[in-house]
Structures are given as C-alpha cells and as structure tokens.
Coordinates of C-alpha atoms and ligand atoms in Angstrom, one line a residue:
X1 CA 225.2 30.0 -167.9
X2 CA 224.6 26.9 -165.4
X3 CA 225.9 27.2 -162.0
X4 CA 229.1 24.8 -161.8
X5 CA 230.0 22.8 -159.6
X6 CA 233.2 20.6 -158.7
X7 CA 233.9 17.3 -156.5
X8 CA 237.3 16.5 -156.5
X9 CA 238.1 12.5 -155.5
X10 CA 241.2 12.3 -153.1
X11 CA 240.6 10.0 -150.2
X12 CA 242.0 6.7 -152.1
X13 CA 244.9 5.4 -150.3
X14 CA 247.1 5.2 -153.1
X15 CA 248.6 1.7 -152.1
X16 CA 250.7 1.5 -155.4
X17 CA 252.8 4.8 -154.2
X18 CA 253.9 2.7 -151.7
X19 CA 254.8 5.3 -149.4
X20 CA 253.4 7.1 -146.1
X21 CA 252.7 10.1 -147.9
X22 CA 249.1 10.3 -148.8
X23 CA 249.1 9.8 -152.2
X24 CA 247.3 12.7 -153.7
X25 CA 249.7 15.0 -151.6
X26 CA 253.2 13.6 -153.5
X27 CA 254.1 16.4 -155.4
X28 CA 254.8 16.7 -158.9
X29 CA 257.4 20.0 -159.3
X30 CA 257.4 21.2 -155.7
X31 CA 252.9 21.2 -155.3
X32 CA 251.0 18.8 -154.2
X33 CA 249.1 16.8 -157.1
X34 CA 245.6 17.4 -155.8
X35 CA 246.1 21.9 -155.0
X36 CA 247.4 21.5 -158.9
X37 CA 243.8 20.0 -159.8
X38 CA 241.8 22.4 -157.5
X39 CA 243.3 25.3 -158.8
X40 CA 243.2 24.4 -162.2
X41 CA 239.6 23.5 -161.7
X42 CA 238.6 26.2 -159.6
X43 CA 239.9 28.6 -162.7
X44 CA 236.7 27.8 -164.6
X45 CA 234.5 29.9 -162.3
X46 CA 232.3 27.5 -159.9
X47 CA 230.2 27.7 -157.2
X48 CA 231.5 25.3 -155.0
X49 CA 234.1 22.6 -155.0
X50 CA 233.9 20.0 -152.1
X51 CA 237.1 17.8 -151.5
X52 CA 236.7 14.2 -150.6
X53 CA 239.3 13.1 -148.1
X54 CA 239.7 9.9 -146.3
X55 CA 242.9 9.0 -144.4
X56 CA 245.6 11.1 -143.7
X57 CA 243.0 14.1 -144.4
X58 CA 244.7 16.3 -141.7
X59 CA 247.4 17.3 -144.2
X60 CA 245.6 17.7 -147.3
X61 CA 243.1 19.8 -145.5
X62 CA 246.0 21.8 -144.6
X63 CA 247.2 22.5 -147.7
X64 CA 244.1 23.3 -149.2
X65 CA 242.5 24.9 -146.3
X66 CA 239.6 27.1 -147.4
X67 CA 239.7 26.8 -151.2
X68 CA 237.3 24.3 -150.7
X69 CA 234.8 22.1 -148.5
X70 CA 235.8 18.9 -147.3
X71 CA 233.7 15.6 -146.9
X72 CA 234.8 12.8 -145.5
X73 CA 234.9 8.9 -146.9
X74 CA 236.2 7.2 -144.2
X75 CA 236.0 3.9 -145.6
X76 CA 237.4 3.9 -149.4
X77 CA 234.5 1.8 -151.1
X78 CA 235.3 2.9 -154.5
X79 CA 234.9 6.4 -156.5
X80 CA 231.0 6.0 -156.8
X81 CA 230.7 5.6 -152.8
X82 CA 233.4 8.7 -152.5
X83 CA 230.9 11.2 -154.9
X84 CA 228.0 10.4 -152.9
X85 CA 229.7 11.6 -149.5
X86 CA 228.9 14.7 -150.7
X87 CA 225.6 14.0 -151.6
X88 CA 224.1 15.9 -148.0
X89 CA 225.9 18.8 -149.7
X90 CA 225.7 18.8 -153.1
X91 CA 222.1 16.9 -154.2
X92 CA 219.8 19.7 -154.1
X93 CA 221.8 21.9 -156.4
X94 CA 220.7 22.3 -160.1
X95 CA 223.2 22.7 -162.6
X96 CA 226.9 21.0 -163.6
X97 CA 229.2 19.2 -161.8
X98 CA 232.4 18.0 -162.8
X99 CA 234.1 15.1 -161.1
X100 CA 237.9 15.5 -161.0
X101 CA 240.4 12.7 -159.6
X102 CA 243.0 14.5 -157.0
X103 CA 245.5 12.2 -158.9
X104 CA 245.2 13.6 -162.4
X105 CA 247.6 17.0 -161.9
X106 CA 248.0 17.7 -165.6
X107 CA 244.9 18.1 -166.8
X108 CA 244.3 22.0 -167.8
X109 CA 242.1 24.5 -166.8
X110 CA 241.1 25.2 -170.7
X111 CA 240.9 21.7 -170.9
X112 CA 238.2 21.7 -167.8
X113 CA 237.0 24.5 -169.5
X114 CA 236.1 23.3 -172.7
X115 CA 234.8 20.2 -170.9
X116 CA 231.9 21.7 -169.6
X117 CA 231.5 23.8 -172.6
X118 CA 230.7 20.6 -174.9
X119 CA 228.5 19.2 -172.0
X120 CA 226.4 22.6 -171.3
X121 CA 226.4 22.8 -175.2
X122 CA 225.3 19.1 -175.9
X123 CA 222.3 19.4 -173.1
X124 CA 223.9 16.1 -172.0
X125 CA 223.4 14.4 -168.2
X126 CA 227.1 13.2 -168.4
X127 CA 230.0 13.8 -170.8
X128 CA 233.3 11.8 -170.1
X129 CA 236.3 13.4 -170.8
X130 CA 238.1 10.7 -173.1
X131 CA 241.0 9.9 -174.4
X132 CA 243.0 7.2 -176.6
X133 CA 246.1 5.9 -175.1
X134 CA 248.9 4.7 -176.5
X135 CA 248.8 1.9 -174.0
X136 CA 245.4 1.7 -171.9
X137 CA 246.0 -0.8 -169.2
X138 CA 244.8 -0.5 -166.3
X139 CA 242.3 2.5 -167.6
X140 CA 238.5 2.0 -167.8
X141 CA 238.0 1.7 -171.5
X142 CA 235.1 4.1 -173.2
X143 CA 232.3 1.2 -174.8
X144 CA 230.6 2.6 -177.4
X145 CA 227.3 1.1 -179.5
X146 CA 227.1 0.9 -183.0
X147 CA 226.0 4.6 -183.3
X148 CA 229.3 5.1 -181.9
X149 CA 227.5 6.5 -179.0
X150 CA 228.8 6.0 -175.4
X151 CA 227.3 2.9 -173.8
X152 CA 228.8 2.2 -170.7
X153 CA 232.4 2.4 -169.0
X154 CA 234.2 -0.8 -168.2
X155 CA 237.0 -0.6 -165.6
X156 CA 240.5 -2.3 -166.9
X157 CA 239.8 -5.8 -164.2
X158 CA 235.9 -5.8 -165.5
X159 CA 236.7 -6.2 -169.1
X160 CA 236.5 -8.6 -171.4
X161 CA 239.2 -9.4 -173.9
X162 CA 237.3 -7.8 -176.7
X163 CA 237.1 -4.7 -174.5
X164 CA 240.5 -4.4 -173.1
X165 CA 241.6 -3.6 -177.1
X166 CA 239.5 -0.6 -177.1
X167 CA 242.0 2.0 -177.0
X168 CA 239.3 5.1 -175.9
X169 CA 239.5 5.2 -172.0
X170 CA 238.1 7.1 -168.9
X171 CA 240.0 10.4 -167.6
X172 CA 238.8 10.1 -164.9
X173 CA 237.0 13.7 -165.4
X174 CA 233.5 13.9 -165.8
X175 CA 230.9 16.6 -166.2
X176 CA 227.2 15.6 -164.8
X177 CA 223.4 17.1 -164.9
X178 CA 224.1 17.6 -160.9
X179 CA 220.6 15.8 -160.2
X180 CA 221.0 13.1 -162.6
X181 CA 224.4 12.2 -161.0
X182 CA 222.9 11.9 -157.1
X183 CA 219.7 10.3 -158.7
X184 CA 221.7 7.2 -160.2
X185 CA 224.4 6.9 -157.8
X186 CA 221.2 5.6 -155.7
X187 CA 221.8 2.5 -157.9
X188 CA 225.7 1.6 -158.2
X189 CA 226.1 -1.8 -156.7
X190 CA 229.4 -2.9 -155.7
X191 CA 229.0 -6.2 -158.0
X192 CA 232.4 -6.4 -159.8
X193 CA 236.2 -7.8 -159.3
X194 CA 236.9 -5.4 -157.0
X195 CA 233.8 -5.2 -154.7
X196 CA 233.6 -1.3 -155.1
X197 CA 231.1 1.2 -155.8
X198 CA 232.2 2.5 -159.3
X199 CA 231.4 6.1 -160.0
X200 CA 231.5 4.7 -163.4
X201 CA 228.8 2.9 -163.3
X202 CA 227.1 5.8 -163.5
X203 CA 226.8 6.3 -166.9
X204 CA 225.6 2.6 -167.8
X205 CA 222.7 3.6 -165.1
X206 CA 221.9 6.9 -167.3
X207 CA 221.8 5.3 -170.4
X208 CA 219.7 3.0 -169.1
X209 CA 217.3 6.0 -168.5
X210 CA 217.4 7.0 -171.8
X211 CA 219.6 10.3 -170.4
X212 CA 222.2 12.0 -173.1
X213 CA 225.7 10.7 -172.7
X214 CA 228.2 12.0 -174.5
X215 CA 232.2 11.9 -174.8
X216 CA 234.3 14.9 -175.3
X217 CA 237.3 12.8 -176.4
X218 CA 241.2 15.1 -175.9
X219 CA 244.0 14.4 -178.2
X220 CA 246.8 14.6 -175.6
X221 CA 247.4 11.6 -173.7
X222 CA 249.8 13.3 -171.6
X223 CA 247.5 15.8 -170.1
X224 CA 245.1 13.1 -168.5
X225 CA 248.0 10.7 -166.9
X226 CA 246.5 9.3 -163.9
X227 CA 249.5 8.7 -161.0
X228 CA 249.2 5.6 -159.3
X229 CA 252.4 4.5 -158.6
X230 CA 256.3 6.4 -158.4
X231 CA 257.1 5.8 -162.1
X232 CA 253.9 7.9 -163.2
X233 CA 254.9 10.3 -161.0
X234 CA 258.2 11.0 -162.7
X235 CA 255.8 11.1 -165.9
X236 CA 253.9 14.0 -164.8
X237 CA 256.8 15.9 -163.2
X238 CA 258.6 15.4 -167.2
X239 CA 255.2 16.3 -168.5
X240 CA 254.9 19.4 -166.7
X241 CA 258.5 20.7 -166.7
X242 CA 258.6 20.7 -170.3
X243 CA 255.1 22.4 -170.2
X244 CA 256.2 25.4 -167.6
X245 CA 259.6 25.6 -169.6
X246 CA 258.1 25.9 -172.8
X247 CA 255.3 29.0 -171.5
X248 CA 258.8 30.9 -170.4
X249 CA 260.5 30.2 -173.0
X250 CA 257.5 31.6 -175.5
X251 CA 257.6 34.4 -173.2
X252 CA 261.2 35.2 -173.7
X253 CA 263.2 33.5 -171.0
X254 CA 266.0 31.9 -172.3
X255 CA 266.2 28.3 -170.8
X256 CA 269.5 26.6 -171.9
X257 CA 268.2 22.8 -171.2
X258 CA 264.8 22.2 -170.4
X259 CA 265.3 18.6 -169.6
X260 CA 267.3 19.6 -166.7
X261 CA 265.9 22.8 -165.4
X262 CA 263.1 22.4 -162.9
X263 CA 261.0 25.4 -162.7
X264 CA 257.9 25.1 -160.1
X265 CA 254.2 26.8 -161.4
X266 CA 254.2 29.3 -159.3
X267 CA 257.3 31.1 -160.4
X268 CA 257.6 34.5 -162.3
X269 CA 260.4 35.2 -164.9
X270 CA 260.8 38.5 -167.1
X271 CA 261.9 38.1 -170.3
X272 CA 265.5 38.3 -171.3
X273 CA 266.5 36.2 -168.2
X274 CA 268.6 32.9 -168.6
X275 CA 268.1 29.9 -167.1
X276 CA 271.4 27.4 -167.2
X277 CA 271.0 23.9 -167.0
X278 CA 270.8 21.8 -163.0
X279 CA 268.6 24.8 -162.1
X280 CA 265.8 24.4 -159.5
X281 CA 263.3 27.7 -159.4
X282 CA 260.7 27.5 -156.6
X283 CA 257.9 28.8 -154.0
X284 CA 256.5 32.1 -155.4
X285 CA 260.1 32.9 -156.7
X286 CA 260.7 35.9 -159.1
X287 CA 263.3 36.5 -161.9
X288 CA 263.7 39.8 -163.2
X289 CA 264.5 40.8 -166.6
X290 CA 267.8 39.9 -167.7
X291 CA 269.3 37.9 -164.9
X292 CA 271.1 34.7 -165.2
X293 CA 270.6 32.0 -162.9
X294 CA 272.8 28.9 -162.9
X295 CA 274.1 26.1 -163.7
X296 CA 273.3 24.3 -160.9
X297 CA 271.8 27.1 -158.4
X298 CA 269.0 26.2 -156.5
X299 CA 266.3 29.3 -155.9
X300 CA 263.4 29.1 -153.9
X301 CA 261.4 32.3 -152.4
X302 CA 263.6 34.7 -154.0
X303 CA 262.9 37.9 -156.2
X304 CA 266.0 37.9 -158.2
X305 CA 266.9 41.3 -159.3
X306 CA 267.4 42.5 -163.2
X307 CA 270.8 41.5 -164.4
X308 CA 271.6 39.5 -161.4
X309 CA 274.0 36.7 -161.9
X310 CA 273.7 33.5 -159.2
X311 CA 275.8 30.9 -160.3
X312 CA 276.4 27.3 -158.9
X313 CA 274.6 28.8 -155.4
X314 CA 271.6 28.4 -153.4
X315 CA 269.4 31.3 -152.3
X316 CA 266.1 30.9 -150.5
X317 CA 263.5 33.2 -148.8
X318 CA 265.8 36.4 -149.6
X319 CA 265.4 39.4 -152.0
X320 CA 268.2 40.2 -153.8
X321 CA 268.7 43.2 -155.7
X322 CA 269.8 44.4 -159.4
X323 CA 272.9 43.8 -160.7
X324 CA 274.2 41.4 -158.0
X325 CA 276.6 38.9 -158.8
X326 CA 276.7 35.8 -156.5
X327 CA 278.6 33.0 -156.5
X328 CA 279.8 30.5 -157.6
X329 CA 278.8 28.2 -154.4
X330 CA 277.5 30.8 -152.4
X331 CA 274.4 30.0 -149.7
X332 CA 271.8 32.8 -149.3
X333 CA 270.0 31.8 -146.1
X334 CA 266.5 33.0 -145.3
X335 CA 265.8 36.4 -144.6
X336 CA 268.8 38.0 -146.7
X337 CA 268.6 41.5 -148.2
X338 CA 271.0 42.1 -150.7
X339 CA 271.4 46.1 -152.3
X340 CA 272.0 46.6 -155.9
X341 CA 275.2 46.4 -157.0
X342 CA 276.2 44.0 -154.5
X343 CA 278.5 41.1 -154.8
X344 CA 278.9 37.9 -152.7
X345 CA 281.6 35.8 -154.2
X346 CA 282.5 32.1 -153.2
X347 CA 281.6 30.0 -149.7
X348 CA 280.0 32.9 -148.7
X349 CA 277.0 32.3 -146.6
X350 CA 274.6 34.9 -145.8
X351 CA 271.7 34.5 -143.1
X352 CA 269.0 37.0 -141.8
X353 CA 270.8 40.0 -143.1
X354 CA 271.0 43.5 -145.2
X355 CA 273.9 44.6 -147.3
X356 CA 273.7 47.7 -148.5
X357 CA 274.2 48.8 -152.6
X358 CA 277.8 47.9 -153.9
X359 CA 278.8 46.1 -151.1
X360 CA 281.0 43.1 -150.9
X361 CA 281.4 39.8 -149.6
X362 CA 283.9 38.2 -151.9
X363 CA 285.1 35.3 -150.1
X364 CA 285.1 32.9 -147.4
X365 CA 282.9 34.6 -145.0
X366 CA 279.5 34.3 -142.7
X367 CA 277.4 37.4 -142.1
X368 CA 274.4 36.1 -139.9
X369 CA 272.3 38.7 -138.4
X370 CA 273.7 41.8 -139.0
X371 CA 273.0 45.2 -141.2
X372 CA 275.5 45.8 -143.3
X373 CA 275.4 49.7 -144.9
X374 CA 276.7 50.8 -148.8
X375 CA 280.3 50.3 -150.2
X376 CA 281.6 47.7 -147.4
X377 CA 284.2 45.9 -148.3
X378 CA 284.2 42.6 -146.2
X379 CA 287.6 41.2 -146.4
X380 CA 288.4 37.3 -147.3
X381 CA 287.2 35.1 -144.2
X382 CA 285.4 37.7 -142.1
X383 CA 282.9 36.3 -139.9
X384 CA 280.3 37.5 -138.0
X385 CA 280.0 36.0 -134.4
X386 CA 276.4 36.1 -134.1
X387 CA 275.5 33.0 -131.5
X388 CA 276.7 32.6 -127.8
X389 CA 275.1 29.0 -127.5
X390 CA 272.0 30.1 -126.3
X391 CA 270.8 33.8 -128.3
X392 CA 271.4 35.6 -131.4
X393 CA 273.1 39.1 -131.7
X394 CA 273.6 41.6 -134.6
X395 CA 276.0 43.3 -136.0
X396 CA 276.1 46.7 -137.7
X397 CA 278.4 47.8 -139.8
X398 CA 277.7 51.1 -141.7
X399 CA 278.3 52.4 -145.0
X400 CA 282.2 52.5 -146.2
X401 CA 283.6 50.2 -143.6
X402 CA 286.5 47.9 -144.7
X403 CA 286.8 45.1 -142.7
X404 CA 290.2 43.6 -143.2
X405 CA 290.3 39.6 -143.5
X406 CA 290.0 37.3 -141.1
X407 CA 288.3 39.2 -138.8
X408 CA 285.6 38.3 -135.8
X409 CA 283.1 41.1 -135.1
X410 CA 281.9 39.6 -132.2
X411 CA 278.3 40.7 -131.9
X412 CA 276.4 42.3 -130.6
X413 CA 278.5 45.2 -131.7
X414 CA 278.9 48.3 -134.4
X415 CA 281.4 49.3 -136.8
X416 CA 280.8 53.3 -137.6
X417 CA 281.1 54.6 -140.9
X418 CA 284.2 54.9 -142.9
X419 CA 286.1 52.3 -139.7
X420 CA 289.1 50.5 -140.8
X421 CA 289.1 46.6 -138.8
X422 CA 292.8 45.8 -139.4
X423 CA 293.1 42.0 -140.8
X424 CA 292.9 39.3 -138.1
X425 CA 291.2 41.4 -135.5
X426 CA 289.2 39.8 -133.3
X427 CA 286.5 42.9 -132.4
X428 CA 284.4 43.0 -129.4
X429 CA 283.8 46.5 -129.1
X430 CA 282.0 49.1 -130.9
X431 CA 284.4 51.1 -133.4
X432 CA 283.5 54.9 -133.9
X433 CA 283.1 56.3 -137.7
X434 CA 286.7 57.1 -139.2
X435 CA 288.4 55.2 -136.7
X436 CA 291.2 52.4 -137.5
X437 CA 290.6 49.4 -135.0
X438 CA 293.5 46.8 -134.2
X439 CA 292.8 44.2 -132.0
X440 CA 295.2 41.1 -132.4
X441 CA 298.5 40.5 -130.9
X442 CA 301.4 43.0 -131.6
X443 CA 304.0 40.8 -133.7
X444 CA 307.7 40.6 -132.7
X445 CA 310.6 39.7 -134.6
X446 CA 313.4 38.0 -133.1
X447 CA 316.3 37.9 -135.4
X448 CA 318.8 34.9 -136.2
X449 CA 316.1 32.8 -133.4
X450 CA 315.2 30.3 -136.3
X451 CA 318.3 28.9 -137.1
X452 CA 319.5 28.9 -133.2
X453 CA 315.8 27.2 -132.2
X454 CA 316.6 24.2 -135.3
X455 CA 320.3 23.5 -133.8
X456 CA 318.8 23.3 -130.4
X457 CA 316.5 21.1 -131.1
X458 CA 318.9 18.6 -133.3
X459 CA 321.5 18.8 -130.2
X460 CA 318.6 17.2 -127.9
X461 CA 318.2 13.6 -130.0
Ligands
UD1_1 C1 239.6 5.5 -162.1 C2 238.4 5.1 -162.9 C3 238.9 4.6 -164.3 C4 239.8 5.7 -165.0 C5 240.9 6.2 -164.0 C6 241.6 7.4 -164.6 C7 236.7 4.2 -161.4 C8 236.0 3.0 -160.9 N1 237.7 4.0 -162.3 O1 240.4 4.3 -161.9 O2 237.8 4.3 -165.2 O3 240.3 5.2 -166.2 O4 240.4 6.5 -162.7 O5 242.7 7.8 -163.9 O6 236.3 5.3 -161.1 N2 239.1 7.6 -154.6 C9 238.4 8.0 -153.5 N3 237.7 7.1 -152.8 C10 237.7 5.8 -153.1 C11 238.5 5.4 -154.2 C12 239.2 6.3 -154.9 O7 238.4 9.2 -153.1 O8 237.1 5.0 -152.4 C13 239.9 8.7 -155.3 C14 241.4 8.4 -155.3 O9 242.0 9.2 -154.3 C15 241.8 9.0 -156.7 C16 240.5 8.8 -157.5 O10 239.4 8.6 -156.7 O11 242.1 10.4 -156.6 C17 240.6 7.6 -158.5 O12 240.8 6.5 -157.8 P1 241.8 5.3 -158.3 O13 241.8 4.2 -157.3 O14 243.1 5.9 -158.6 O15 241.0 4.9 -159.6 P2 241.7 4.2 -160.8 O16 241.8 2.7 -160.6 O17 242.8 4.9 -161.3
CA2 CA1 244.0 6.6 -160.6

C-alpha cells in the first residue's frame, strides 16, 4: 500500500457563521466540526496529517493538540494558497494525500476510506470525491467532457449558466499523487471572481498534463454538507443525531424519539438501555445495560450504572452506580459517587460527594463535600453546611445514620455509625456511633396563651 497522507483546510474565516467563534471550531453535537474530520480521517491509517490554521489558531490548536501538525496561512488567499503552506512539509513525500475541508464534519471514515481505495486502485493523480445535490448552489460543479471524464472544476461564482445546471459538485475532499498536487499548485493563479488561489484549479492544471483524473462520485448528499453559515449547521447536527441514534438503536438501545434526543459521538450505551425523549448524553459518558435515562435529563461525563433510572435531572462529571434511582429534577454536580442501590429523590443536589450503597437522599437536600457511608437515611431538607465564605469542609457521615429532617451538619464534622440527628438540629459537633443527637431549642407549651394573646391584642386598637 502507498503511504497516506492528509491536509486538512481550516484557516477560512468563516464570515457567513457570523460569529466570533472560529468557524471550523462551532460544534455540531457537543465536538468541534474540524476534531470530527481529523478523527474520522485519521481512522484510515496515515502517515501524517498537517492542519492548516489561520486566525484564531490558538484554540483549534488546543483542541487538536498533537493529533496533528499545524501550518500556518496567515493571510486566507483561497484553498489552493492554504494546501501549499504545507508544501515545506509535505512536497518531498511520495505517495497519496487527501485534502479534507475542516468544515465538512459528516463525511465518514469508510467513506475516506473508500476514497483512496478507488484512487490507489485507478492509478489516478487526483480523484474528487463527488456528489449530486439536490440543490448545488454555491458548490463547485464537477465539468466533465464528452467521455464523461472529469475536465475541470468550476467554483459556483466562476460558472457559466450552462454550468451552474450541472448537478455533480465538489466535496470538497480530494485524494492526490502527493508530487503531482505540489507540482501544479506551482501554477494556480488567482484569475477569477473572487481573486483566490483555488485548490481547484488543480485538477484543470493536471489534465492539462495529460495526468489521470478521476471522480469517485457518493450517493449521499447528506454526508458531504459543507457548513458555511448557522442554518447548515443545524443540518449537520440533524444529520448526525439521526446517524449516532440509529448505530444505538441497531445496537439495542432503545431511544423513544430520536428527533429529540441528542446523543454526542463519544458516548457508550449497553444495550437494553432506554433513552426518553428531551435527553442530552455527552463528554465520554457511559450507559450501562438496562438503565433509563429521561425525559428531559441532561448527562454529561457520567457512567450511568445498569438499571439506573435518572429522570427529568441533570448529572455531570459523576459515577453513579447500579440500580440508582434519581430524580425527577435532581442535580448531580461534579465529582459525585453514588453506591448501588442508592436513591436521590427530587431538588436534591449532590456536589463532590460519596454515598454509600442503599443510601438515601429523597428530598429537598444539599450534600456538598461530604462522605456519606451505607444505609443512610437523609431526612427531607437536610443540608450540609460545607462553605464558611472563604473554604470548603466535609462532612462524614457513616453507614446507618438517620439524619432526621431539616437538619444542618455544620461541617467540618462526623456523624458515627448507627447516630440518630433528631429533626431540625442544627449540628456542629461530632456525634459518636449509636448516639441520639438533639440540638435545637427545647419546646414549651403554655396552655390557654393563644386565646389570652388574640384578646390582648384586639383590646389595644
Ligand atoms: C470549496 C470548494 C468548492 C466545494 C466546496 C465544498 C474551492 C475553491 N472551492 O468551496 O469547489 O464545492 O468547498 O464544501 O476550493 N480555507 C482555508 N484557507 C483559505 C480558504 C479556505 O484554509 O484561504 C478552508 C476553510 O477553512 C474551509 C475550507 O478551506 O474549511 C473550504 O473553504 P470555503 O471558503 O468554505 O470554500 P467553499 O466556498 O465552501
Ligand atoms: Ca465550505
């Protein structure tokens, strides 16, 4: 096999996102557009990819750090003057390299794949990965000769009327001989409407060397959406749900809705989960087998235990264990370790904190920073006073407590084993194992005082 090779175009400005986001780094379900082209590219098996960035660089550099070399266009001349930044890298290789554009997220990796399979098989200098479109504006459009072979491209403002009904346009995606494509980029001029140097161009220039160029043309429009502007951006996030939804769902996940259930690439679900509708699953979340997430929870950074239940809450950065059942509306804060058999009922938050197996939290409470043991039973409104205005303290409380409600276990401070917190204490003090702690104001009774307190206070208008 040829060595491969990949270039991947990002440093356009992307002036029809209208936004201060660098275009290439909007993200299209939770990843940036141009890390979804890299790593599907990169899953062929190359030698080498080289990024080119231009403004704003800092942050895509960042979030592709070292999957691949950067070279920088710092003036955006058009895609032909972008692929020859790299030429002090790149020109002396021998073999194939595909050119990608950082603003085509949808294209597979066994579309890539195939790509350069038809271009290593055809012995061509360039292959263009083609497409028809339902509607091609604003595409380059595919000219081919009368042997139907592939003459030159012609960008959507170049064209003539004639041309702009062909419906066979440009991916963007290209694979090249990597010594013919340096060889005629020496000769792209920047002689059309829009004063760039078309990559493009490129293949006119081959011809015109008698070099093979070939098309490998793609049914599915879909996959090769280029995102210019906010309203192809919502394209490729629809395009892709349905597409992530679909592989779960053909693995045996159970997705209610797909329209309305928004699971990022990354994720991992077993099968025999369910997934209810207004769900959002991110970051390198994972759903175990048999648990049922939603409606309307939001996950992100979570391993979700087997027949878990979170409904109508929000859990991020926390691991939560089998059999828990949470919610509805309950917030898992970062950092939250919750036992099997635990359950954390509604406007409960939890933050930076264990809880042992078969402990609960059923209502009303906070529990920040603290280690909570087995078979607790945190009464209604219990709250954990971990912050003094300035540092953070934890509370323990070990297995079998019962905390009674409305309680403030003011940290930092420890609760032994088997303790009883009577309801409404306010606890600043350890409380030894087995003991029963009451701390609140003794109540008195004062008989017949209510009726006496109402005539006094008529008597004084
Ligand atoms: C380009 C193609 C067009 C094709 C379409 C597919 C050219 C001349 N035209 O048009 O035939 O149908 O993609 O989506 O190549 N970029 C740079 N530096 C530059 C200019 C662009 O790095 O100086 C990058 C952009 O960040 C982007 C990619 O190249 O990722 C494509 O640029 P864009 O301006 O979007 O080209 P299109 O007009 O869409
Ligand atoms: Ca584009």
């Amino acid at each position: 096999m040829k060595k491969r090779y990949a270039i991947i175009l990002a440093a356009g400005q992307g002036t029809r996102m209208k936004s201060k986001l660098y275009k290439v780094l909007h993200p299209v379900l939770g990843k940036p557009m141009v890390q979804h082209v890299l790593e599907q590219v990169k899953a062929v098996g190359l030698e080498e990819v080289v990024t080119v960035v231009g403004f704003g660089s800092d942050k895509v550099k960042e979030h592709l750090g070292d999957h691949t070399k950067f070279v920088l266009q710092e003036e955006q001349l058009g895609t032909g003057h972008a692929v020859m930044q790299a030429e002090e890298l790149m020109k002396n290789k021998k073999g194939t390299t595909i050119v990608v554009c950082g603003d085509t997220p949808l294209i597979t990796q066994e579309t890539f794949a195939k790509l350069f399979e038809h271009h290593e098989n055809e012995e061509s200098k360039a292959t263009i990965l083609t497409v028809k479109a339902p509607n091609p504006t604003g595409y380059g459009r595919v000219i081919r000769n009368e042997q139907n072979e592939v003459e030159r491209i012609v960008e959507h403002k170049d064209a003539s009327p004639d041309e702009l009904l062909v419906a066979e346009i440009n991916t963007g995606t290209y694979c090249f001989d990597n010594e013919a494509l340096f060889d005629a980029l020496q000769s792209v001029s920047n002689n059309n409407s829009q004063g760039e140097y078309y990559l493009t161009d490129v293949i006119e220039i081959l011809k015109g060397k008698s070099a093979k160029v070939t098309a490998y043309q793609i049914d599915n429009f879909e996959e090769t959406l280029g995102v210019n502007d906010r309203v192809a951006l919502a394209q490729a996030e629809k395009t892709m749900k349905l597409r992530i939804n679909e592989n779960h769902m053909r693995n045996g996940v159970t997705i209610m809705d797909p329209e309305n259930t928004y699971i990022q690439p990354d994720v991992v679900i077993e099968s025999d989960a369910v997934i209810y509708p207004g769900t959002i699953i991110g970051g390198k979340s994972i759903i175990r087998g048999n648990a049922v997430i939603g409606p309307n929870s939001e996950i992100q950074n979570c391993e979700i235990g087997e027949y878990s239940v979170v409904k109508q809450s929000v859990a991020t950065d926390s691991k939560i264990g089998d059999r828990v059942n949470i919610g509805p509306f309950a917030h898992i804060r970062p950092d939250a370790n919750i036992g099997d058999d635990a359950k954390i009922g509604n406007f409960v938050e939890i933050k930076k904190a264990e809880l042992g197996q078969g402990s609960k939290v059923s209502h009303l409470s906070y529990i920040g920073d603290a280690k909570v043991g087995s078979n607790v039973n945190v009464g209604c409104g219990t709250i954990t006073v971990n912050y003094d205005g300035k540092n953070k303290y934890l509370t323990t409380i070990e297995d079998d407590a019962f905390i009674g409600c409305n309680s403030n276990l003011v940290a930092p401070v420890t609760i032994g084993k088997g303790s009883f917190i009577a309801a409404g204490s306010t606890i600043t003090k350890d409380v030894p194992s087995d003991a029963l702690s009451v701390a609140r104001a003794r109540q008195s009774n004062k008989e017949g005082y209510a009726s006496r307190l109402k005539n006094r206070l008529k008597d004084n208008n």
